[in-house]
Amino acid sequence: MKRFLIFPCILCLVIGLLAGVLLPVDLWDDPAPPVLTGPGDKFTQAPGSSQPSGSTSGAASSDAPAPLDPTENFSLLSAACVVNRCLQQQNWTALAAYVHPERGVTFTPYSTVNPDSDLSFTADQIKGLAQDQTVYTWGFEDGRGDPIKMTISQYFQRYVYDRDYTQAVEIGIDRIMTGGNALENLTEAYPGCRFVDFSFPSADPVNDGLDWSSLKLVFQPGNERWYLVGVVHGEWTI
C-alpha cells in the first residue's frame, strides 16, 4: 500500500486534485458525514436529500451510494478531516455518526496500541460524552507510571485534542509522521484498516523536537463509507 505525506497548507488543493474536481464544500467546515459517490468521489448532499449533486433524474439514477474503494485516498482523507473538525468543535453527535456501529472506537493515550487495556466506546457513549462523569482508567502515565484516571471529557482534553490538530504542520496517510522511543504498532493492531496522522513535529524549535505530538485517526472501510475505530495519541515519551 502506498504511503503519502500531505502538507496542510495545500491540503484542500491536493485532495481536490485527488478527487479530480475542485471541492464544492470545505472539508474542515462540514461536521456532517460526507457522502461520496461516483467517479472522482464528488461530494453529494447528505442522506435524505432529494437530489444529490452530480446525479441525474430518471430510471438510471439510484439513491444508493457507490461501493467504497478501500484503496482510494480522497474519501479516507475527507473522513479524517471531518472527524478532526468534530473533535475540535466538540460535536459529539456528528462524531458518533462516524464510530463503527459494532466494534466502536478504541482510545490509546500514547503511541503503542494495547488491545487488552485500551478502552473502547460505542457510538451512543460518544454521543453522550458531555454527560458522562464516570472516571475511567485509561492506562498509565509515561515516566511516572501512575494510573490515568479521568472522565472521558478530561481524557479528550489531555490525550486526544491537546492541540488544535486542524492546524497540524504535517499530515500523513498510512504514514507515521513523527515518532519517539515508543513502539509504533498501529498497523499491526488494526489489520485491514487505514489511518491519517495529524502531526506537530515540534511546538518550539528550542525544544529540539522533544515537544512533538500527533493525533492518528484509524478507519475501517465499510461497504459505503469509512468508520472510525481507533484514536491514537502520540507525544514525546521518556
CSV table of N, CA and C in Angstrom, one decimal, residues 40 50 111 134 185 207:
chain,number,residue,atom,x,y,z
A,40,GLY,N,-14.5,9.9,-9.4
A,40,GLY,CA,-13.9,11.1,-8.8
A,40,GLY,C,-14.3,11.4,-7.4
A,50,SER,N,-33.1,15.3,-1.5
A,50,SER,CA,-33.9,14.9,-2.6
A,50,SER,C,-33.1,14.6,-3.8
A,111,SER,N,1.6,6.2,21.9
A,111,SER,CA,1.7,5.6,20.5
A,111,SER,C,1.5,4.1,20.4
A,134,THR,N,-18.3,9.4,34.5
A,134,THR,CA,-17.6,8.2,35.1
A,134,THR,C,-16.1,8.4,34.9
A,185,ASN,N,2.9,0.5,16.7
A,185,ASN,CA,2.3,-0.8,16.3
A,185,ASN,C,0.9,-0.7,15.7
A,207,ASN,N,13.1,23.3,21.8
A,207,ASN,CA,13.0,22.0,22.5
A,207,ASN,C,13.5,20.9,21.7
